[in-house]
mmCIF file of C-alpha atoms and ligand atoms in Angstrom:
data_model
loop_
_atom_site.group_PDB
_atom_site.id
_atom_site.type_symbol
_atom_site.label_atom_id
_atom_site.label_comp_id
_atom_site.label_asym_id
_atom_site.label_seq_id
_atom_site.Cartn_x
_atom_site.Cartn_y
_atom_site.Cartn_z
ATOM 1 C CA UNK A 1 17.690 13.618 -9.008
ATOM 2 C CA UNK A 2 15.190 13.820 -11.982
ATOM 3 C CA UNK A 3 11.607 12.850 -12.571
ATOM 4 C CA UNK A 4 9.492 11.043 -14.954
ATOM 5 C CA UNK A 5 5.980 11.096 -14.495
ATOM 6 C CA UNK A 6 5.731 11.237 -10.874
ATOM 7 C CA UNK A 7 8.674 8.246 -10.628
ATOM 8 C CA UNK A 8 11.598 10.086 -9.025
ATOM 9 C CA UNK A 9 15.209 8.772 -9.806
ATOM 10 C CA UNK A 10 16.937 8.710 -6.554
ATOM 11 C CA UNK A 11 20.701 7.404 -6.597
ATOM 12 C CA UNK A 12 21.016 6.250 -3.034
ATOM 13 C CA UNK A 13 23.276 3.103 -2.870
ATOM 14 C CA UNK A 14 21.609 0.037 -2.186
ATOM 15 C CA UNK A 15 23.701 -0.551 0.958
ATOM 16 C CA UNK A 16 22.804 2.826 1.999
ATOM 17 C CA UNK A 17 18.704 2.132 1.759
ATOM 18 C CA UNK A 18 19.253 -1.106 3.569
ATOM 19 C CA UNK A 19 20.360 0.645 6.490
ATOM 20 C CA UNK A 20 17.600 3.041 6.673
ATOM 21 C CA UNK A 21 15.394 0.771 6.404
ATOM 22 C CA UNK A 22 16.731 -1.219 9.019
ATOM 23 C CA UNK A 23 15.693 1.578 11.075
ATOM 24 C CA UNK A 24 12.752 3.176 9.806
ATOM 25 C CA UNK A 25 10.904 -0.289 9.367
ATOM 26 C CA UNK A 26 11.155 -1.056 13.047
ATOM 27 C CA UNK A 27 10.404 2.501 13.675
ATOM 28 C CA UNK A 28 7.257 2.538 11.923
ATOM 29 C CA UNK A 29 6.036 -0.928 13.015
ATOM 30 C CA UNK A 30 6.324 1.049 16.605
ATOM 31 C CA UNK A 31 3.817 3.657 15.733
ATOM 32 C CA UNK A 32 1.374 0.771 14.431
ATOM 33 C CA UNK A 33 1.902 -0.693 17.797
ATOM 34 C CA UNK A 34 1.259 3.247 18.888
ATOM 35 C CA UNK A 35 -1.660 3.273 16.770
ATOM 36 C CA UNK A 36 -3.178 0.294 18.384
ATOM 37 C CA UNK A 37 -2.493 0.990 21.487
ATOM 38 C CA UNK A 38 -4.024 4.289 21.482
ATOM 39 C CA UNK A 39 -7.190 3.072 20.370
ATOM 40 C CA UNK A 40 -7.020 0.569 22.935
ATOM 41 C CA UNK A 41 -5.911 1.912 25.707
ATOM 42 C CA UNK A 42 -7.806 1.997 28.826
ATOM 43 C CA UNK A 43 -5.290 3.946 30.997
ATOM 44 C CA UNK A 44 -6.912 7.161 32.957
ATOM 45 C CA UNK A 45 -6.611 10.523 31.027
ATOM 46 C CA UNK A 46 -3.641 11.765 33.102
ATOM 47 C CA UNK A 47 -1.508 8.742 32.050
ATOM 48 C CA UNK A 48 -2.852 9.730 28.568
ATOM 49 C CA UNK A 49 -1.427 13.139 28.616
ATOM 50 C CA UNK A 50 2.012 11.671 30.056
ATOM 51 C CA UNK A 51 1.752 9.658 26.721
ATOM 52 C CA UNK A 52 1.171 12.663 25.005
ATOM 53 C CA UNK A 53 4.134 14.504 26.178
ATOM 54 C CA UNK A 54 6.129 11.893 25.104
ATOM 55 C CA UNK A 55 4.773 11.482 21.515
ATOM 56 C CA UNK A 56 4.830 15.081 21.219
ATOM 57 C CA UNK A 57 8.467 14.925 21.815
ATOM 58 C CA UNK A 58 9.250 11.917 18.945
ATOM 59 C CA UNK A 59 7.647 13.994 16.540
ATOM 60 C CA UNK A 60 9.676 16.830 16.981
ATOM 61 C CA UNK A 61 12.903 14.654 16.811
ATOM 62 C CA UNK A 62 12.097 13.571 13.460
ATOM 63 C CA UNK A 63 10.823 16.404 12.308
ATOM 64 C CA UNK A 64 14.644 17.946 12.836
ATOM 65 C CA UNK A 65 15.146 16.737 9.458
ATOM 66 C CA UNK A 66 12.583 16.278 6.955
ATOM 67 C CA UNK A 67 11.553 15.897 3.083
ATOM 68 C CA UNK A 68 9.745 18.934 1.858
ATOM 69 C CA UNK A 69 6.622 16.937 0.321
ATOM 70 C CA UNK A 70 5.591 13.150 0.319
ATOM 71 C CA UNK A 71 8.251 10.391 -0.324
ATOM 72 C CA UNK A 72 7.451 9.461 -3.677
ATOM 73 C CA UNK A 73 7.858 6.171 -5.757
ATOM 74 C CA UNK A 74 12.060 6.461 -6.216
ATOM 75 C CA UNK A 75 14.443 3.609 -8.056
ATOM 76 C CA UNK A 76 18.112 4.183 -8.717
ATOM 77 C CA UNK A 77 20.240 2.756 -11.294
ATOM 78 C CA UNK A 78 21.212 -0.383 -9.268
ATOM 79 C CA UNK A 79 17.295 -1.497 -10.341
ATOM 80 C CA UNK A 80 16.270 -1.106 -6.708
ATOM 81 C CA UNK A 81 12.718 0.735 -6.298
ATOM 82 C CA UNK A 82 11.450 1.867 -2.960
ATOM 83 C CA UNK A 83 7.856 3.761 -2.419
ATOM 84 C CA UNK A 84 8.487 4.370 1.591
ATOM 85 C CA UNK A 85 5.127 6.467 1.937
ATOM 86 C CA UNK A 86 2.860 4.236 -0.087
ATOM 87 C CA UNK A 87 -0.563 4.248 1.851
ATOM 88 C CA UNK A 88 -0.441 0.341 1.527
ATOM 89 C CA UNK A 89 3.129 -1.580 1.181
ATOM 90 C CA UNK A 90 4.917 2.068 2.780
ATOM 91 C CA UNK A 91 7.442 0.698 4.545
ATOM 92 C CA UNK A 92 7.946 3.815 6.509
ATOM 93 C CA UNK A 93 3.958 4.519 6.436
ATOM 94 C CA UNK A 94 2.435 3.567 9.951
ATOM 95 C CA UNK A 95 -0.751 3.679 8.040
ATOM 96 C CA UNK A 96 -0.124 0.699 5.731
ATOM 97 C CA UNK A 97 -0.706 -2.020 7.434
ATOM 98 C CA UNK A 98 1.527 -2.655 5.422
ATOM 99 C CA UNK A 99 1.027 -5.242 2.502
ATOM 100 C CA UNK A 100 3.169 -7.528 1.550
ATOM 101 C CA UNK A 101 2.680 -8.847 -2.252
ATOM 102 C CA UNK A 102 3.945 -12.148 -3.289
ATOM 103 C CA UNK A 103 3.953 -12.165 -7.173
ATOM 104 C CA UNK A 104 3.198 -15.356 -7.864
ATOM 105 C CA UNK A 105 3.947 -14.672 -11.780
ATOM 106 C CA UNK A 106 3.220 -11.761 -13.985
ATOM 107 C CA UNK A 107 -0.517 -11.285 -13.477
ATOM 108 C CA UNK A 108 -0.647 -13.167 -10.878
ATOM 109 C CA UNK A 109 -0.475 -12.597 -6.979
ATOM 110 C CA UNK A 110 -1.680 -12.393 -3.257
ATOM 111 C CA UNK A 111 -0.984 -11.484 -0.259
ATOM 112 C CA UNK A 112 -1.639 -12.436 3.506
ATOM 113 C CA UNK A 113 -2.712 -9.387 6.228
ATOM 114 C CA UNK A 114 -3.901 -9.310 9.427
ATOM 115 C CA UNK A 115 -6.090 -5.994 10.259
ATOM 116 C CA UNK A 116 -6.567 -5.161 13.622
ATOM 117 C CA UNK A 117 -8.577 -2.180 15.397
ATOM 118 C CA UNK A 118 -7.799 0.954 13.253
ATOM 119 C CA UNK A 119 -9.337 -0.292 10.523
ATOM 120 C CA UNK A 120 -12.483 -1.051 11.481
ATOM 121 C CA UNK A 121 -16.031 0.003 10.359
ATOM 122 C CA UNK A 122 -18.842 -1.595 11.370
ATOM 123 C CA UNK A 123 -18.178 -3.281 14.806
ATOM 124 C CA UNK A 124 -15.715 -5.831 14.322
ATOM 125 C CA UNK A 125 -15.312 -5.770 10.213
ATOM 126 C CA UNK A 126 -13.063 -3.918 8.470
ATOM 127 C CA UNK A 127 -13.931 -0.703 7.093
ATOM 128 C CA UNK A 128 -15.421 -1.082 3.289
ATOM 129 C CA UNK A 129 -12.949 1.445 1.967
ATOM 130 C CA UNK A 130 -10.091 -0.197 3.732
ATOM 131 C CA UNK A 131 -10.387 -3.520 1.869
ATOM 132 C CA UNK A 132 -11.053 -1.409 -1.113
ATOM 133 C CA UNK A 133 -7.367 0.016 -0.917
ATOM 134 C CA UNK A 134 -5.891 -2.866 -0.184
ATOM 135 C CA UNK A 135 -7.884 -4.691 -3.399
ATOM 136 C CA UNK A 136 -6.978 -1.378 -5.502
ATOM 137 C CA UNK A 137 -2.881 -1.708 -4.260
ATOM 138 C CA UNK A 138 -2.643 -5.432 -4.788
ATOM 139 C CA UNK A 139 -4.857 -5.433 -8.622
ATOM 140 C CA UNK A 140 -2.890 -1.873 -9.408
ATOM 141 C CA UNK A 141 0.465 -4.142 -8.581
ATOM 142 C CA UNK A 142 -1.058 -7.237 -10.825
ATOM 143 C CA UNK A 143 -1.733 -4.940 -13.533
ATOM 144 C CA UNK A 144 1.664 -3.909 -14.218
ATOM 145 C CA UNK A 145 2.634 -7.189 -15.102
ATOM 146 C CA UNK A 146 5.667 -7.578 -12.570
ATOM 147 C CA UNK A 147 6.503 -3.964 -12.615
ATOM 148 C CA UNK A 148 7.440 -3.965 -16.629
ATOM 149 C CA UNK A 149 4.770 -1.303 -17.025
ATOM 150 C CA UNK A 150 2.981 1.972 -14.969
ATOM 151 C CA UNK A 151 -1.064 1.085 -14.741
ATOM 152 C CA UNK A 152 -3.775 3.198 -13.313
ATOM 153 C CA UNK A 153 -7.013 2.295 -11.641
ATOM 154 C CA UNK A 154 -9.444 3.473 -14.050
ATOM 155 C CA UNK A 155 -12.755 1.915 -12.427
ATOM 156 C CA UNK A 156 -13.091 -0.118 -9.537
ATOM 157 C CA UNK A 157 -16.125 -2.208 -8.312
ATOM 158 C CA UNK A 158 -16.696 -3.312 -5.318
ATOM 159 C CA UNK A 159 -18.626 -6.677 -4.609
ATOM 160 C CA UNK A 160 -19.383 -6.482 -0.698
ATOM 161 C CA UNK A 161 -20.704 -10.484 -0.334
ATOM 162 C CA UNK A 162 -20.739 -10.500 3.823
ATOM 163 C CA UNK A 163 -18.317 -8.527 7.004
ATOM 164 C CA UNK A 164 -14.831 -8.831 6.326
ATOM 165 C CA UNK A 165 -13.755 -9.610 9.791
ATOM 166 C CA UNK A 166 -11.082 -7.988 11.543
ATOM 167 C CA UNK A 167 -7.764 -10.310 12.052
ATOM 168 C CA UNK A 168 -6.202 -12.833 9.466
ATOM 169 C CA UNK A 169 -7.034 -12.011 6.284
ATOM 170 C CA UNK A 170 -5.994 -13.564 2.495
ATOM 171 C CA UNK A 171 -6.195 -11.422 -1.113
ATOM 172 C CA UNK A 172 -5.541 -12.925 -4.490
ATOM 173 C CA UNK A 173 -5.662 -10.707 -7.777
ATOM 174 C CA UNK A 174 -5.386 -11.447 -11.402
ATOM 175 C CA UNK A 175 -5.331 -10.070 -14.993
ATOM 176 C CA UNK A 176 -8.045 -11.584 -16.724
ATOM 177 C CA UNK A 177 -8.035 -9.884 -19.853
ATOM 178 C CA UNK A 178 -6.152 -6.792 -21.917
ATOM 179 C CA UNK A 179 -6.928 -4.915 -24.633
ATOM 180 C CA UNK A 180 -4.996 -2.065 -25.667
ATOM 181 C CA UNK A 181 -3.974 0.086 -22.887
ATOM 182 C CA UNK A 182 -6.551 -1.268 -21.155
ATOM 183 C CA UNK A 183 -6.051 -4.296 -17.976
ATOM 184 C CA UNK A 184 -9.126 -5.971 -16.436
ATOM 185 C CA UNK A 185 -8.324 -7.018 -13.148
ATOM 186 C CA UNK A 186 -9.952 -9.656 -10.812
ATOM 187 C CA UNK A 187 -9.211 -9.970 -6.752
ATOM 188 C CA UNK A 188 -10.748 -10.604 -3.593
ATOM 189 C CA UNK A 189 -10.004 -10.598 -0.308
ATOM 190 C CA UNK A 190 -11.967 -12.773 2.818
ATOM 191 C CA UNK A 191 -11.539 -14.847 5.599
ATOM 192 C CA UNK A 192 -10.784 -18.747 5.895
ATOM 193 C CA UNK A 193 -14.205 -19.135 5.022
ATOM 194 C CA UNK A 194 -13.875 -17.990 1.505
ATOM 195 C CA UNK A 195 -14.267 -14.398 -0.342
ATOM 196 C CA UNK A 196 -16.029 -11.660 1.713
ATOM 197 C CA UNK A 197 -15.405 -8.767 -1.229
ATOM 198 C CA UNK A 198 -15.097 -9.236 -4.547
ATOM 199 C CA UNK A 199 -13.629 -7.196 -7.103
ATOM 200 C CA UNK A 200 -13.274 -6.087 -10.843
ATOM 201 C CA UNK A 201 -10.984 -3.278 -11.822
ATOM 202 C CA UNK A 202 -9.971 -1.441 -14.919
ATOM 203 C CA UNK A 203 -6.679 -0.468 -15.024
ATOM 204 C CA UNK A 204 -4.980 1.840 -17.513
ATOM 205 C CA UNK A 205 -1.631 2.013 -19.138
ATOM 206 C CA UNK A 206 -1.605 6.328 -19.482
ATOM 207 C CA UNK A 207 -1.383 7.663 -22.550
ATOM 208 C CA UNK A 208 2.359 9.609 -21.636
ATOM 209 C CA UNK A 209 3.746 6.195 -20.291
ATOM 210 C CA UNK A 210 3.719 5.005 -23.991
HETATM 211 C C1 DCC B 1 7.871 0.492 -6.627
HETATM 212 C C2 DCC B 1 6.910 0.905 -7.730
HETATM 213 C C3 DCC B 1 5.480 0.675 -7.311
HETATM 214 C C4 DCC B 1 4.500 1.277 -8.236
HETATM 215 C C5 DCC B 1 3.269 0.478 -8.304
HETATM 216 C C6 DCC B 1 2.176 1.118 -7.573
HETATM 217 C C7 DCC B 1 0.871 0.442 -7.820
HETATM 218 C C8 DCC B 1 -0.200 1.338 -7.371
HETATM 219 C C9 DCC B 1 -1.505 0.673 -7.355
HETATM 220 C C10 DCC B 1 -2.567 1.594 -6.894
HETATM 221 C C11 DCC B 1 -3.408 2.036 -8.032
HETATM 222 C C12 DCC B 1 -3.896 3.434 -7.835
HETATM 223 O O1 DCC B 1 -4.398 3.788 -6.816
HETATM 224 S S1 DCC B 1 -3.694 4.503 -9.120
HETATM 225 C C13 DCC B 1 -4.313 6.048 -8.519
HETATM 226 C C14 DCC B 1 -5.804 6.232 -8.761
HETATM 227 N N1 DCC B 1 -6.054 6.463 -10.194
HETATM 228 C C15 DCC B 1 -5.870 7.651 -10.751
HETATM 229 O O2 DCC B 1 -5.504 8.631 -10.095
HETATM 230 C C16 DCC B 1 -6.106 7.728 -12.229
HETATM 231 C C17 DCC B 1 -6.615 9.081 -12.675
HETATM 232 N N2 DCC B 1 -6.926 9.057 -14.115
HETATM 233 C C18 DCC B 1 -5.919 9.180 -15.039
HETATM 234 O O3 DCC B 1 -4.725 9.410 -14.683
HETATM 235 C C19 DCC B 1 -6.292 8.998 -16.466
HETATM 236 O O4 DCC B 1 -7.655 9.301 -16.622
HETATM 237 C C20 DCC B 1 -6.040 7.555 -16.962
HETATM 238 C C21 DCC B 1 -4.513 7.229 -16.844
HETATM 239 C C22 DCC B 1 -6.820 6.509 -16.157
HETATM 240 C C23 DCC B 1 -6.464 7.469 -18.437
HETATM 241 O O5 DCC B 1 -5.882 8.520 -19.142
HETATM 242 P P1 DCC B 1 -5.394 8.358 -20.672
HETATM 243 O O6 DCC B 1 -4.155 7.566 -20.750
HETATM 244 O O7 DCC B 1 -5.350 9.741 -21.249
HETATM 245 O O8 DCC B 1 -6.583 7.505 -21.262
HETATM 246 P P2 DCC B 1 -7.394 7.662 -22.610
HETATM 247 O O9 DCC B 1 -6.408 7.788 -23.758
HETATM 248 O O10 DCC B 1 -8.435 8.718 -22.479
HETATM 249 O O11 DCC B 1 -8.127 6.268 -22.674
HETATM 250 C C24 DCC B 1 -7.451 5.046 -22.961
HETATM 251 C C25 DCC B 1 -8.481 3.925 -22.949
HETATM 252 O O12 DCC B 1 -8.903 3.712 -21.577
HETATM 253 C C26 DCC B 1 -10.295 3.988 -21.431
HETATM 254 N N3 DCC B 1 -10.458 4.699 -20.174
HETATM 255 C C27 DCC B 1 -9.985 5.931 -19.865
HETATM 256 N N4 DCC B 1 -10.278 6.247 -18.589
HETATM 257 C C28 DCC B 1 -10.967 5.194 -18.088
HETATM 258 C C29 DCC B 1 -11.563 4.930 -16.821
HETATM 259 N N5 DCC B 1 -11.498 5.813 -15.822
HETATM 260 N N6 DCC B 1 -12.184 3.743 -16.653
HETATM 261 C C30 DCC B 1 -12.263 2.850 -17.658
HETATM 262 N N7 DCC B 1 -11.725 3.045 -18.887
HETATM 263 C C31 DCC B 1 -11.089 4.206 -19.105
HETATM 264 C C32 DCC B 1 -10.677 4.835 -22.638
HETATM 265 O O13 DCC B 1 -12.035 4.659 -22.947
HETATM 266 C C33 DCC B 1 -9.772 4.256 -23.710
HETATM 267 O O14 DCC B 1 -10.316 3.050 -24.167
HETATM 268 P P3 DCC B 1 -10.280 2.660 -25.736
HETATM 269 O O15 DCC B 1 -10.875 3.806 -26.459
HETATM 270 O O16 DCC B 1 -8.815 2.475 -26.014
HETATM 271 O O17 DCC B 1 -11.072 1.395 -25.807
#
Protein backbone atom coordinates (compact mmCIF):
# COMPACT_ATOMS: atom_id res chain seq x y z
CA UNK A 1 0.00 0.00 0.00
CA UNK A 2 1.26 3.66 -0.38
CA UNK A 3 -0.22 7.09 0.03
CA UNK A 4 -0.53 10.29 -1.71
CA UNK A 5 -2.03 13.02 -0.01
CA UNK A 6 -4.47 11.31 2.07
CA UNK A 7 -5.55 8.97 -1.24
CA UNK A 8 -4.42 5.48 -0.21
CA UNK A 9 -3.48 2.96 -3.06
CA UNK A 10 -5.11 -0.21 -2.12
CA UNK A 11 -4.62 -3.25 -4.65
CA UNK A 12 -7.66 -5.28 -3.80
CA UNK A 13 -9.03 -6.99 -7.00
CA UNK A 14 -12.07 -5.66 -8.28
CA UNK A 15 -13.84 -9.03 -7.94
CA UNK A 16 -12.66 -9.13 -4.49
CA UNK A 17 -14.38 -5.47 -3.48
CA UNK A 18 -17.52 -6.59 -5.20
CA UNK A 19 -17.96 -9.23 -2.82
CA UNK A 20 -17.49 -7.21 0.20
CA UNK A 21 -19.55 -5.00 -0.76
CA UNK A 22 -22.15 -7.32 -1.44
CA UNK A 23 -22.07 -7.78 2.15
CA UNK A 24 -21.20 -4.77 3.88
CA UNK A 25 -23.81 -2.66 1.79
CA UNK A 26 -26.70 -4.74 3.02
CA UNK A 27 -25.07 -4.76 6.33
CA UNK A 28 -24.96 -1.18 6.72
CA UNK A 29 -28.38 -0.41 5.17
CA UNK A 30 -29.41 -2.72 8.40
CA UNK A 31 -28.00 -0.38 10.93
CA UNK A 32 -29.86 2.63 9.07
CA UNK A 33 -32.90 0.55 9.50
CA UNK A 34 -31.29 0.16 13.29
CA UNK A 35 -30.86 3.74 13.39
CA UNK A 36 -34.42 4.45 12.60
CA UNK A 37 -35.82 2.17 14.45
CA UNK A 38 -34.20 3.17 17.56
CA UNK A 39 -35.35 6.54 17.34
CA UNK A 40 -38.65 5.28 16.72
CA UNK A 41 -39.26 2.76 18.72
CA UNK A 42 -41.97 2.71 21.17
CA UNK A 43 -41.28 -0.74 22.74
CA UNK A 44 -41.08 -0.69 26.84
CA UNK A 45 -37.48 -0.24 28.25
CA UNK A 46 -37.04 -3.95 29.06
CA UNK A 47 -37.55 -4.93 25.38
CA UNK A 48 -35.03 -2.05 24.86
CA UNK A 49 -32.34 -3.59 26.88
CA UNK A 50 -33.07 -7.12 25.13
CA UNK A 51 -32.22 -4.96 21.98
CA UNK A 52 -29.31 -3.84 23.59
CA UNK A 53 -27.87 -7.13 24.39
CA UNK A 54 -28.15 -8.02 21.06
CA UNK A 55 -26.47 -4.95 19.44
CA UNK A 56 -23.91 -5.17 21.97
CA UNK A 57 -23.14 -8.54 20.70
CA UNK A 58 -22.89 -7.42 16.62
CA UNK A 59 -20.48 -4.99 17.59
CA UNK A 60 -18.22 -7.19 19.14
CA UNK A 61 -18.40 -9.63 16.10
CA UNK A 62 -17.13 -7.09 13.88
CA UNK A 63 -14.95 -5.67 15.93
CA UNK A 64 -12.97 -9.31 15.82
CA UNK A 65 -11.30 -7.85 12.95
CA UNK A 66 -10.81 -4.32 12.35
CA UNK A 67 -8.81 -1.38 10.47
CA UNK A 68 -6.64 0.51 12.85
CA UNK A 69 -7.99 4.15 11.81
CA UNK A 70 -10.82 5.36 9.37
CA UNK A 71 -11.25 3.71 5.89
CA UNK A 72 -9.87 6.23 3.77
CA UNK A 73 -10.47 7.28 0.05
CA UNK A 74 -8.51 3.94 -1.67
CA UNK A 75 -8.29 3.16 -5.74
CA UNK A 76 -6.19 0.35 -7.13
CA UNK A 77 -4.64 0.04 -10.40
CA UNK A 78 -7.71 -1.56 -12.11
CA UNK A 79 -9.08 2.42 -11.92
CA UNK A 80 -11.63 1.33 -9.33
CA UNK A 81 -11.95 3.95 -6.29
CA UNK A 82 -13.91 3.17 -3.20
CA UNK A 83 -14.29 5.75 -0.04
CA UNK A 84 -16.38 3.05 2.25
CA UNK A 85 -16.42 5.52 5.36
CA UNK A 86 -17.30 8.70 3.55
CA UNK A 87 -19.79 10.57 5.95
CA UNK A 88 -22.07 11.00 2.79
CA UNK A 89 -21.85 8.34 -0.28
CA UNK A 90 -19.92 5.65 2.57
CA UNK A 91 -21.12 2.71 1.43
CA UNK A 92 -20.24 0.97 4.60
CA UNK A 93 -21.13 4.31 6.70
CA UNK A 94 -24.65 3.84 8.42
CA UNK A 95 -24.40 7.53 8.80
CA UNK A 96 -24.56 8.49 5.11
CA UNK A 97 -27.69 8.33 4.18
CA UNK A 98 -25.96 7.56 1.75
CA UNK A 99 -25.85 9.75 -1.51
CA UNK A 100 -25.95 8.65 -4.59
CA UNK A 101 -24.42 11.19 -7.36
CA UNK A 102 -25.43 10.97 -10.89
CA UNK A 103 -22.82 13.00 -12.92
CA UNK A 104 -24.70 14.30 -15.38
CA UNK A 105 -21.35 15.66 -17.20
CA UNK A 106 -18.22 17.17 -15.86
CA UNK A 107 -19.56 20.02 -13.72
CA UNK A 108 -22.58 18.93 -13.74
CA UNK A 109 -24.78 16.68 -11.36
CA UNK A 110 -27.57 15.73 -8.79
CA UNK A 111 -28.76 13.48 -6.83
CA UNK A 112 -32.15 12.14 -5.33
CA UNK A 113 -32.37 11.33 -1.19
CA UNK A 114 -34.89 10.65 1.01
CA UNK A 115 -34.06 11.76 4.82
CA UNK A 116 -35.95 10.32 7.39
CA UNK A 117 -35.90 10.81 11.37
CA UNK A 118 -32.15 10.99 12.30
CA UNK A 119 -31.66 13.84 10.57
CA UNK A 120 -33.89 16.07 11.77
CA UNK A 121 -33.69 19.56 13.41
CA UNK A 122 -36.39 21.55 13.87
CA UNK A 123 -39.58 19.34 14.11
CA UNK A 124 -40.05 17.74 10.94
CA UNK A 125 -37.10 19.56 8.70
CA UNK A 126 -33.93 18.41 8.28
CA UNK A 127 -31.22 19.57 10.34
CA UNK A 128 -29.42 22.87 8.68
CA UNK A 129 -26.02 21.24 8.90
CA UNK A 130 -27.28 18.05 7.42
CA UNK A 131 -28.29 19.58 4.07
CA UNK A 132 -25.14 21.52 4.39
CA UNK A 133 -23.06 18.17 4.07
CA UNK A 134 -24.91 16.80 1.68
CA UNK A 135 -24.63 20.34 -0.55
CA UNK A 136 -20.74 20.38 0.49
CA UNK A 137 -20.36 16.29 -0.77
CA UNK A 138 -22.35 16.71 -3.95
CA UNK A 139 -20.54 20.60 -5.04
CA UNK A 140 -17.00 19.02 -3.56
CA UNK A 141 -17.87 15.96 -6.20
CA UNK A 142 -18.90 18.71 -9.08
CA UNK A 143 -15.81 20.50 -8.48
CA UNK A 144 -13.50 17.89 -9.43
CA UNK A 145 -14.70 17.84 -12.75
CA UNK A 146 -15.60 13.98 -12.96
CA UNK A 147 -12.92 12.96 -10.60
CA UNK A 148 -9.89 14.28 -13.06
CA UNK A 149 -8.82 16.50 -10.18
CA UNK A 150 -8.70 16.64 -5.92
CA UNK A 151 -10.84 20.02 -4.84
CA UNK A 152 -11.38 21.36 -1.41
CA UNK A 153 -14.22 23.31 0.09
CA UNK A 154 -12.68 26.52 0.71
CA UNK A 155 -15.95 28.61 1.71
CA UNK A 156 -19.33 27.56 1.82
CA UNK A 157 -22.58 29.67 2.10
CA UNK A 158 -25.52 28.68 3.05
CA UNK A 159 -28.86 30.24 1.67
CA UNK A 160 -31.63 28.81 4.15
CA UNK A 161 -34.94 30.10 1.85
CA UNK A 162 -37.77 27.94 4.01
CA UNK A 163 -37.78 24.04 6.17
CA UNK A 164 -36.30 21.48 4.18
CA UNK A 165 -38.77 18.82 4.95
CA UNK A 166 -37.96 15.48 6.00
CA UNK A 167 -38.66 12.62 3.18
CA UNK A 168 -38.01 12.89 -0.69
CA UNK A 169 -35.62 15.20 -1.39
CA UNK A 170 -33.72 16.45 -4.94
CA UNK A 171 -29.96 18.33 -5.12
CA UNK A 172 -28.44 19.69 -8.27
CA UNK A 173 -24.82 21.32 -8.25
CA UNK A 174 -22.76 23.06 -10.80
CA UNK A 175 -19.43 24.78 -11.65
CA UNK A 176 -20.19 28.12 -12.59
CA UNK A 177 -16.97 29.60 -12.94
CA UNK A 178 -12.91 28.81 -12.44
CA UNK A 179 -10.13 30.73 -12.12
CA UNK A 180 -6.90 29.38 -11.29
CA UNK A 181 -7.02 26.85 -8.64
CA UNK A 182 -9.97 28.25 -7.72
CA UNK A 183 -13.91 26.43 -8.55
CA UNK A 184 -17.11 28.37 -7.77
CA UNK A 185 -19.73 26.06 -7.18
CA UNK A 186 -23.59 26.45 -7.30
CA UNK A 187 -26.27 23.71 -5.73
CA UNK A 188 -29.35 23.41 -3.95
CA UNK A 189 -31.30 21.05 -2.54
CA UNK A 190 -35.51 21.26 -1.77
CA UNK A 191 -38.58 19.62 -2.06
CA UNK A 192 -41.06 19.19 -5.15
CA UNK A 193 -41.92 22.57 -4.51
CA UNK A 194 -38.69 24.04 -5.61
CA UNK A 195 -35.24 25.02 -3.70
CA UNK A 196 -35.46 25.18 0.14
CA UNK A 197 -31.37 25.93 0.54
CA UNK A 198 -29.33 27.46 -1.66
CA UNK A 199 -25.77 27.38 -2.04
CA UNK A 200 -22.40 28.94 -3.28
CA UNK A 201 -19.12 27.27 -2.60
CA UNK A 202 -15.48 27.87 -3.23
CA UNK A 203 -13.62 25.05 -3.88
CA UNK A 204 -9.85 24.72 -4.12
CA UNK A 205 -7.47 22.73 -6.19
CA UNK A 206 -4.42 22.49 -3.13
CA UNK A 207 -1.41 23.79 -3.80
CA UNK A 208 0.55 19.97 -3.37
CA UNK A 209 -2.10 18.40 -5.81
CA UNK A 210 -0.39 20.48 -8.61
C1 LIG B 1 -13.58 8.25 -4.69
C2 LIG B 1 -12.90 9.60 -4.56
C3 LIG B 1 -13.83 10.61 -3.94
C4 LIG B 1 -13.16 11.87 -3.57
C5 LIG B 1 -14.06 13.02 -3.71
C6 LIG B 1 -14.52 13.50 -2.40
C7 LIG B 1 -15.25 14.80 -2.51
C8 LIG B 1 -15.34 15.39 -1.17
C9 LIG B 1 -16.24 16.54 -1.14
C10 LIG B 1 -16.33 17.11 0.22
C11 LIG B 1 -15.57 18.38 0.31
C12 LIG B 1 -14.96 18.56 1.66
O1 LIG B 1 -15.59 18.42 2.66
S1 LIG B 1 -13.33 18.97 1.72
C13 LIG B 1 -12.94 19.04 3.44
C14 LIG B 1 -13.18 20.41 4.06
N1 LIG B 1 -12.15 21.35 3.59
C15 LIG B 1 -10.94 21.38 4.12
O2 LIG B 1 -10.61 20.64 5.05
C16 LIG B 1 -9.97 22.35 3.51
C17 LIG B 1 -8.97 22.89 4.50
N2 LIG B 1 -8.12 23.92 3.86
C18 LIG B 1 -7.07 23.54 3.07
O3 LIG B 1 -6.74 22.32 2.95
C19 LIG B 1 -6.36 24.62 2.34
O4 LIG B 1 -6.53 25.83 3.04
C20 LIG B 1 -6.87 24.80 0.90
C21 LIG B 1 -6.63 23.48 0.10
C22 LIG B 1 -8.37 25.13 0.84
C23 LIG B 1 -6.08 25.94 0.24
O5 LIG B 1 -4.72 25.73 0.43
P1 LIG B 1 -3.62 26.13 -0.68
O6 LIG B 1 -3.65 25.20 -1.82
O7 LIG B 1 -2.32 26.27 0.04
O8 LIG B 1 -4.20 27.53 -1.15
P2 LIG B 1 -3.47 28.91 -1.40
O9 LIG B 1 -2.27 28.67 -2.30
O10 LIG B 1 -3.23 29.62 -0.12
O11 LIG B 1 -4.59 29.69 -2.19
C24 LIG B 1 -4.96 29.38 -3.53
C25 LIG B 1 -6.05 30.35 -3.96
O12 LIG B 1 -7.26 30.00 -3.23
C26 LIG B 1 -7.67 31.08 -2.39
N3 LIG B 1 -8.11 30.49 -1.14
C27 LIG B 1 -7.35 29.81 -0.24
N4 LIG B 1 -8.11 29.36 0.78
C28 LIG B 1 -9.37 29.77 0.53
C29 LIG B 1 -10.60 29.64 1.22
N5 LIG B 1 -10.68 28.97 2.38
N6 LIG B 1 -11.71 30.18 0.67
C30 LIG B 1 -11.64 30.86 -0.49
N7 LIG B 1 -10.50 31.03 -1.20
C31 LIG B 1 -9.37 30.50 -0.70
C32 LIG B 1 -6.44 31.96 -2.22
O13 LIG B 1 -6.82 33.28 -1.97
C33 LIG B 1 -5.78 31.81 -3.58
O14 LIG B 1 -6.44 32.62 -4.51
P3 LIG B 1 -5.63 33.45 -5.63
O15 LIG B 1 -4.60 34.23 -4.90
O16 LIG B 1 -5.05 32.37 -6.50
O17 LIG B 1 -6.68 34.27 -6.30
Amino acid sequence: MSEFGGFIQDEVANDELDRIEAAYGPLAAAVRELVDATIRSTVPPEEAALALAEVEAVVKRLRAQQMPGPAGVRFNSEGRAWNWGNAVVGLRNAIAPPLEIVHVRSGLAHANVDLGAAYEGPPGLVHGGATALLLDHIMGETAAAAFTRVTFTGTLTMVYRRGTPLGPLRLDARIDREEGRKVWVVASIGDEEGPTVEAEGIFIIPRWAT
